[in-house]
Tab-separated table of C-alpha atoms in Angstrom:
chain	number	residue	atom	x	y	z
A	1	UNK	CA	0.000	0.000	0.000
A	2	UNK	CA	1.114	3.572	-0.313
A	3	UNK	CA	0.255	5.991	2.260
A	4	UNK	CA	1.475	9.353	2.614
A	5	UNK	CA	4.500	9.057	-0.390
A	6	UNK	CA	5.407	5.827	2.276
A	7	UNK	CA	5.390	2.353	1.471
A	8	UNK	CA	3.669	0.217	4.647
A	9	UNK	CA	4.388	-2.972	4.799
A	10	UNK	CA	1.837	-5.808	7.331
A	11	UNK	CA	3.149	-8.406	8.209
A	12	UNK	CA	1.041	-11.527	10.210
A	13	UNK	CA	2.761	-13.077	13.101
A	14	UNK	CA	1.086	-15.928	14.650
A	15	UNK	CA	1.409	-15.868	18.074
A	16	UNK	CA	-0.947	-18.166	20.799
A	17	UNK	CA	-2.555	-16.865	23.649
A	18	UNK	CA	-3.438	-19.987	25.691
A	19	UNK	CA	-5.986	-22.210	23.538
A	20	UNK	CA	-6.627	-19.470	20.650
A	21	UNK	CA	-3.986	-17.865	18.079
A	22	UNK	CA	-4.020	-14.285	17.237
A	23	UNK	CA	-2.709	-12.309	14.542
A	24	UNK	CA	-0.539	-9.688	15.284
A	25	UNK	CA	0.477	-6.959	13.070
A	26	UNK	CA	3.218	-4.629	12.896
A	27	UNK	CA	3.767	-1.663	10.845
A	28	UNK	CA	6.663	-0.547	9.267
A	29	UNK	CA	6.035	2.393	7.407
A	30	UNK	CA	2.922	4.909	7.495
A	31	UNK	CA	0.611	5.734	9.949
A	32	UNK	CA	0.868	4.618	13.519
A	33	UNK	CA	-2.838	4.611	13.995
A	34	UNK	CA	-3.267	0.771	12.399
A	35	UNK	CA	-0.459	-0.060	14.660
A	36	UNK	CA	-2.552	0.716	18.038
A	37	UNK	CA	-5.600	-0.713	17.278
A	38	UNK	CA	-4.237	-3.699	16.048
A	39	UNK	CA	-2.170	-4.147	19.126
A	40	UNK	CA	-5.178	-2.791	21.047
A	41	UNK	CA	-7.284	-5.718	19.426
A	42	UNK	CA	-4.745	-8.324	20.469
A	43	UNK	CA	-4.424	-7.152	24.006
A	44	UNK	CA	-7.753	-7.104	24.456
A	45	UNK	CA	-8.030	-10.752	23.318
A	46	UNK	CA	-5.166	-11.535	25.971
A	47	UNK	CA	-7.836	-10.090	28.707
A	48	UNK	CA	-10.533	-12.079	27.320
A	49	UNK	CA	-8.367	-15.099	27.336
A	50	UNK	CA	-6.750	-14.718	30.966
A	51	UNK	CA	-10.434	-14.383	32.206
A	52	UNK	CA	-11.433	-17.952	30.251
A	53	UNK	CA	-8.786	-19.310	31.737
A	54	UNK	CA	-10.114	-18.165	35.278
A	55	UNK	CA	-13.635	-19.430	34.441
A	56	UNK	CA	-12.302	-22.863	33.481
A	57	UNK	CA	-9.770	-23.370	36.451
A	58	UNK	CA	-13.249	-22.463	38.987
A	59	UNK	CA	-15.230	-25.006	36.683
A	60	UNK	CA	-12.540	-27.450	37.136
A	61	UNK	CA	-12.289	-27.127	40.815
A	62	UNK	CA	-16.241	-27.116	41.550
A	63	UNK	CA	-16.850	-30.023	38.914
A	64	UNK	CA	-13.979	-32.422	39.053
A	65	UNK	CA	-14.480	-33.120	43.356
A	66	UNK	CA	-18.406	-33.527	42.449
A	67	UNK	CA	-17.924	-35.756	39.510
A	68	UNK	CA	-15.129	-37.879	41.675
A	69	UNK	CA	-17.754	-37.729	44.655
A	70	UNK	CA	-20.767	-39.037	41.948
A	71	UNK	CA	-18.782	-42.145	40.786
A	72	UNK	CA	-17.475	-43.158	43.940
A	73	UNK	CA	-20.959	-43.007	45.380
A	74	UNK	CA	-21.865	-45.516	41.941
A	75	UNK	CA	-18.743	-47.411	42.626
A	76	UNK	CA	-19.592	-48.087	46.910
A	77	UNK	CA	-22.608	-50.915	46.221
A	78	UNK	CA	-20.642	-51.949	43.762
A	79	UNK	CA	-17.771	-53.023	46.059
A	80	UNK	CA	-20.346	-53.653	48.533
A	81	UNK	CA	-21.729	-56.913	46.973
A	82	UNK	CA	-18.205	-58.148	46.382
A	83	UNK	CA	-16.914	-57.670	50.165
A	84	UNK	CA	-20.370	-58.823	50.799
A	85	UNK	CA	-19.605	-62.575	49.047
A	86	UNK	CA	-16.285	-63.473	50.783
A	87	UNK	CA	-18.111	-62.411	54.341
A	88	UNK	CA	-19.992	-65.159	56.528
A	89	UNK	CA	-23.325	-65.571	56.596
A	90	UNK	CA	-23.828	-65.708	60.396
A	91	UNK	CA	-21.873	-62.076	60.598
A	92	UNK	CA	-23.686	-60.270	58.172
A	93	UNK	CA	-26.782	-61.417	59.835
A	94	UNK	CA	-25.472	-60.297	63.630
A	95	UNK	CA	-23.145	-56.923	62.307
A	96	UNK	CA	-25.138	-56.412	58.756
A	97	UNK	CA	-22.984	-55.439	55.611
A	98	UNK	CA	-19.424	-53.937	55.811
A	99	UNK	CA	-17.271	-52.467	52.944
A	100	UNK	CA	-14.585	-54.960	54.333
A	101	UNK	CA	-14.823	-58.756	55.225
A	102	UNK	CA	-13.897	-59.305	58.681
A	103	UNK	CA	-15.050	-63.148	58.965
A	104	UNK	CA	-13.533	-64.037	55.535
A	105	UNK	CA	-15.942	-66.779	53.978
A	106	UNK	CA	-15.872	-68.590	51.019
A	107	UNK	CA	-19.207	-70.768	51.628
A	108	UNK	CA	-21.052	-68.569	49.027
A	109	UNK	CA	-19.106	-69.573	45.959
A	110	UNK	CA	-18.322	-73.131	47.177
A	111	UNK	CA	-22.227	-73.310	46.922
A	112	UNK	CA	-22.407	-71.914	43.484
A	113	UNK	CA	-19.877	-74.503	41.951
A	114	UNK	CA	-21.456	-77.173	44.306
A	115	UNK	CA	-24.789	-77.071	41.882
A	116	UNK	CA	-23.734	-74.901	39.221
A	117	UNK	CA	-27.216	-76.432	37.241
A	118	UNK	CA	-29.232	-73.846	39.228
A	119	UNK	CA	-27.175	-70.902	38.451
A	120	UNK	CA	-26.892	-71.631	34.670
A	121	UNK	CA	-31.136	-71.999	34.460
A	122	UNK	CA	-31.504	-68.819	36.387
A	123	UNK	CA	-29.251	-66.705	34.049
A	124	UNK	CA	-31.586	-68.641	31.066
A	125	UNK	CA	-34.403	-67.476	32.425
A	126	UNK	CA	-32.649	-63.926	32.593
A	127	UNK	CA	-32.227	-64.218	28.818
A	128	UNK	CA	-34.994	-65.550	27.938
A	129	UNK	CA	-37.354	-62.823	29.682
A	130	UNK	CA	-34.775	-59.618	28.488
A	131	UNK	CA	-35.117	-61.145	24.670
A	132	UNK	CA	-38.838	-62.306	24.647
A	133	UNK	CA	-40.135	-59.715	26.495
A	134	UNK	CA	-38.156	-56.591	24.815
A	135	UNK	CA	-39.442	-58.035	21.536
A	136	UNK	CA	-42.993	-58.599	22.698
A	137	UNK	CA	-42.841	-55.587	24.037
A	138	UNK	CA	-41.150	-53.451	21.162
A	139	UNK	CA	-43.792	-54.979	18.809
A	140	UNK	CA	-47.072	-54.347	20.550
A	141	UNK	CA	-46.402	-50.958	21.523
A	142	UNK	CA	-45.284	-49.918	18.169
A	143	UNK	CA	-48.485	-51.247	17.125
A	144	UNK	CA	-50.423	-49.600	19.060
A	145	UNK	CA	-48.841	-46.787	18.603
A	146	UNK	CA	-48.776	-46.602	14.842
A	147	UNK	CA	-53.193	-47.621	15.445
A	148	UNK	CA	-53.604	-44.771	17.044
A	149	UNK	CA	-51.877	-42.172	14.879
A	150	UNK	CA	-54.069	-43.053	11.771
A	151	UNK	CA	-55.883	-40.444	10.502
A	152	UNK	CA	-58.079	-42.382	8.624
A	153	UNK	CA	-59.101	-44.097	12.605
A	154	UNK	CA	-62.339	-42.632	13.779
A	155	UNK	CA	-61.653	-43.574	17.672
A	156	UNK	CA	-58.077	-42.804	17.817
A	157	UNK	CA	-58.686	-40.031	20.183
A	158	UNK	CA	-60.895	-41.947	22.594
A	159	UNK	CA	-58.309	-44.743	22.795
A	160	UNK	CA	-55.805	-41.890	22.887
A	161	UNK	CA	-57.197	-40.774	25.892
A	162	UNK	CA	-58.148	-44.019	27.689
A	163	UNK	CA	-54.208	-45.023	27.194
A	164	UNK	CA	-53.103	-41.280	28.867
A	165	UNK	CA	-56.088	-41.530	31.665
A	166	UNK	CA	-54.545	-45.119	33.180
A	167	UNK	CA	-51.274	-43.356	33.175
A	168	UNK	CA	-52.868	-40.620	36.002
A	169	UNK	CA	-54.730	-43.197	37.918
A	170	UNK	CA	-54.364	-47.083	38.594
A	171	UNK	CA	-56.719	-49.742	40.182
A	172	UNK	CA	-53.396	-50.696	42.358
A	173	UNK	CA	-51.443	-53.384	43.391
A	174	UNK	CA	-54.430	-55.845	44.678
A	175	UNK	CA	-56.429	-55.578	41.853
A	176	UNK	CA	-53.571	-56.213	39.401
A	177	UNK	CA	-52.481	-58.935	41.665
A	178	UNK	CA	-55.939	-60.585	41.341
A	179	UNK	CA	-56.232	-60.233	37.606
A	180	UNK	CA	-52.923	-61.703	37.227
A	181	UNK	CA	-53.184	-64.823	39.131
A	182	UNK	CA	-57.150	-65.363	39.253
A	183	UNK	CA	-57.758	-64.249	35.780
A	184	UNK	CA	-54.679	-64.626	33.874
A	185	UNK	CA	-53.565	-67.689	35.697
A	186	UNK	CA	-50.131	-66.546	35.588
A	187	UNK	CA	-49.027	-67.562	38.859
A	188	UNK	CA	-45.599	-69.782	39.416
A	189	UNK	CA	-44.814	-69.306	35.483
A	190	UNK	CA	-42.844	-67.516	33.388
A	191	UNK	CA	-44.895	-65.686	31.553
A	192	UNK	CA	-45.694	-63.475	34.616
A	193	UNK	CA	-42.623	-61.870	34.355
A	194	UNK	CA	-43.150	-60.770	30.673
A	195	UNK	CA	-46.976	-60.535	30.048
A	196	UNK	CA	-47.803	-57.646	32.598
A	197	UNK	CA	-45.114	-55.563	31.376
A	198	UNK	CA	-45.637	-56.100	27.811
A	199	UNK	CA	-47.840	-52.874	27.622
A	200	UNK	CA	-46.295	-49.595	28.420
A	201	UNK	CA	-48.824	-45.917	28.118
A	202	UNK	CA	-45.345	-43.963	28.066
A	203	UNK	CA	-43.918	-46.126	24.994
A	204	UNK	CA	-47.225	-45.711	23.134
A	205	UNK	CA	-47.082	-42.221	23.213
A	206	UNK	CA	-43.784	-41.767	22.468
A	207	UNK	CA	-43.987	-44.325	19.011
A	208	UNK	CA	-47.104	-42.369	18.341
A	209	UNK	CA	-45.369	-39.056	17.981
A	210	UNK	CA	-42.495	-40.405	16.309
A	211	UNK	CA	-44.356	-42.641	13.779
A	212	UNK	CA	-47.062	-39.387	13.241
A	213	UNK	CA	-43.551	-38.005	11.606
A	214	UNK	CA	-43.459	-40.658	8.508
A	215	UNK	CA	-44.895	-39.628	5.628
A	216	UNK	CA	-47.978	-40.901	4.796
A	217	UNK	CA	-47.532	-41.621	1.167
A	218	UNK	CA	-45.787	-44.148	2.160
A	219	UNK	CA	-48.946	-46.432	3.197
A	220	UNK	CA	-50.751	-44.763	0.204
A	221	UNK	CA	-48.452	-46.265	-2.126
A	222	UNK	CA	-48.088	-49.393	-0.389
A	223	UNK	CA	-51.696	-49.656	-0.363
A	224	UNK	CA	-51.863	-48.797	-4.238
A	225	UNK	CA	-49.885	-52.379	-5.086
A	226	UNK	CA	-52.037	-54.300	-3.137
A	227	UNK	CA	-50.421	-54.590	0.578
A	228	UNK	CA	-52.417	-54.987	3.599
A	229	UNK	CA	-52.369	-53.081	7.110
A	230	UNK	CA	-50.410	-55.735	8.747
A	231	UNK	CA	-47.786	-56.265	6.255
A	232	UNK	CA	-47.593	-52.330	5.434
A	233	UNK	CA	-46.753	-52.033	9.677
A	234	UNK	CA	-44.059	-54.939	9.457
A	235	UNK	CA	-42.277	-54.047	6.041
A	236	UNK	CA	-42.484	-50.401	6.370
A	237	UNK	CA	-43.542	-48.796	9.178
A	238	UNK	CA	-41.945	-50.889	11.937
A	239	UNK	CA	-38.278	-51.011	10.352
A	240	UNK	CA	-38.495	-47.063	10.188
C-alpha cells in the first residue's frame, strides 16, 4: 500500500494466547494509527483469554471433586456386593454389611460350583425374559402406537385418551395382583414376568409421535400395489 509518499508494509505473526492464536500486526512504514488498534485488538483478546482461563480453572475445581464424589458413590454398592460374598453368613446377619470382610468366607461360591445347574437356568431365564419380552414388548407398543396415529381411525382419540387416563390413575397393586393370578392364571410361570409388562402408556405415546412423523404416502403407495395393514406395519412402518 502507499500511504502518505510511504510504502507500509503488514506483516502476520502468529502468536498463541493460551488455547486461541491471534494475529498480530506490525507496521513498518505509514501511519501509527493501524499499529494501536491492532495491538489494542490483540491485548484485548489476551484479557478475554486470561479471564477464560479463570472461568475454566473455577469449573474445574467445583466439577472435578463432584464428579469424583458421583462415581465413587456408583462405585460403593458396587464393592459392597463383592466384600459382601467373601463375608460369613452368620456375621452379616449379627453386624449387617461392611465395605470390608472381617469373617472371611468362602461358603457362598463353594455353593455356586457345588450345583452350578441352578445358576446356569436362572441366568436362562434372565435371557430368555430380556429377549422375549423386549421383543414382545417393542412390537405391541409400536403397534399400538402406529393404530392410534391413523388419521383415517375414527376412535383414535378416545383410545388416545383411555391409554393417557390409566397413566394418572391405577386400580393398584391388589387388583392387578388378582387379575394376574385369578384371571390370567399366571401364577408360578414364566410368563408373569413378561406378560404384565408387555404394555407400556409412556412407549405408546412416544412411538405415536415419532411414527405421526413418517410420511404418509408411504402407506398410500403401499396400499396402491395391493399390501395390507399388517404387512404395510411390518415391512415399512416398523423397520423405520
Amino acid at each position: 500500500r502507499y500511504r502518505n509518499g510511504g510504502i507500509c508494509r503488514i506483516l502476520p505473526v502468529d502468536i498463541m494466547l493460551g488455547n486461541n492464536y491471534a494475529c498480530k500486526w506490525y507496521c513498518k512504514a505509514g501511519t501509527k494509527r493501524l499499529c494501536i488498534i491492532l495491538e489494542k485488538g490483540v491485548y484485548m483478546q489476551r484479557v478475554k483469554q486470561k479471564n477464560g482461563h479463570g472461568d475454566t480453572i473455577c469449573f474445574k475445581a467445583i466439577g472435578y471433586p463432584l464428579i469424583c464424589l458421583f462415581a465413587l458413590v456408583c462405585i460403593i454398592p458396587f464393592f459392597l456386593i463383592i466384600a459382601s460374598s467373601f463375608t460369613s453368613e452368620s456375621y452379616i446377619i449379627k453386624n449387617g454389611y461392611v465395605l470390608w470382610p472381617k469373617e472371611f468366607s468362602t461358603s457362598a461360591y463353594e455353593l455356586i460350583f457345588k450345583n452350578p445347574a441352578k445358576i446356569l437356568r436362572a441366568y436362562g431365564v434372565t435371557a430368555f425374559v430380556t429377549i422375549i419380552g423386549t421383543a414382545l414388548s417393542v412390537f405391541v407398543n409400536a403397534m399400538t402406537g402406529y393404530v392410534l396415529q391413523r388419521k383415517d381411525f375414527r376412535w383414535r382419540n378416545i383410545f388416545s385418551f383411555y391409554f393417557f387416563f390409566t397413566t394418572l390413575f391405577s386400580g393398584g397393586l391388589v387388583p392387578w395382583y388378582i387379575l394376574c393370578v385369578k384371571t390370567l392364571h399366571l401364577k408360578n410361570t414364566i410368563w408373569a414376568l413378561i406378560i404384565p409388562t408387555i404394555v407400556s402408556v409412556w412407549n405408546i405415546i412416544l412411538v405415536k409421535g415419532f411414527m405421526g412423523g413418517i410420511p404418509g404416502e408411504i402407506t398410500e403407495s403401499a396400499k396402491i400395489d395391493g399390501a395390507g395393514d399388517f404387512r404395510i406395519f411390518v415391512k415399512l412402518i416398523l423397520p423405520l
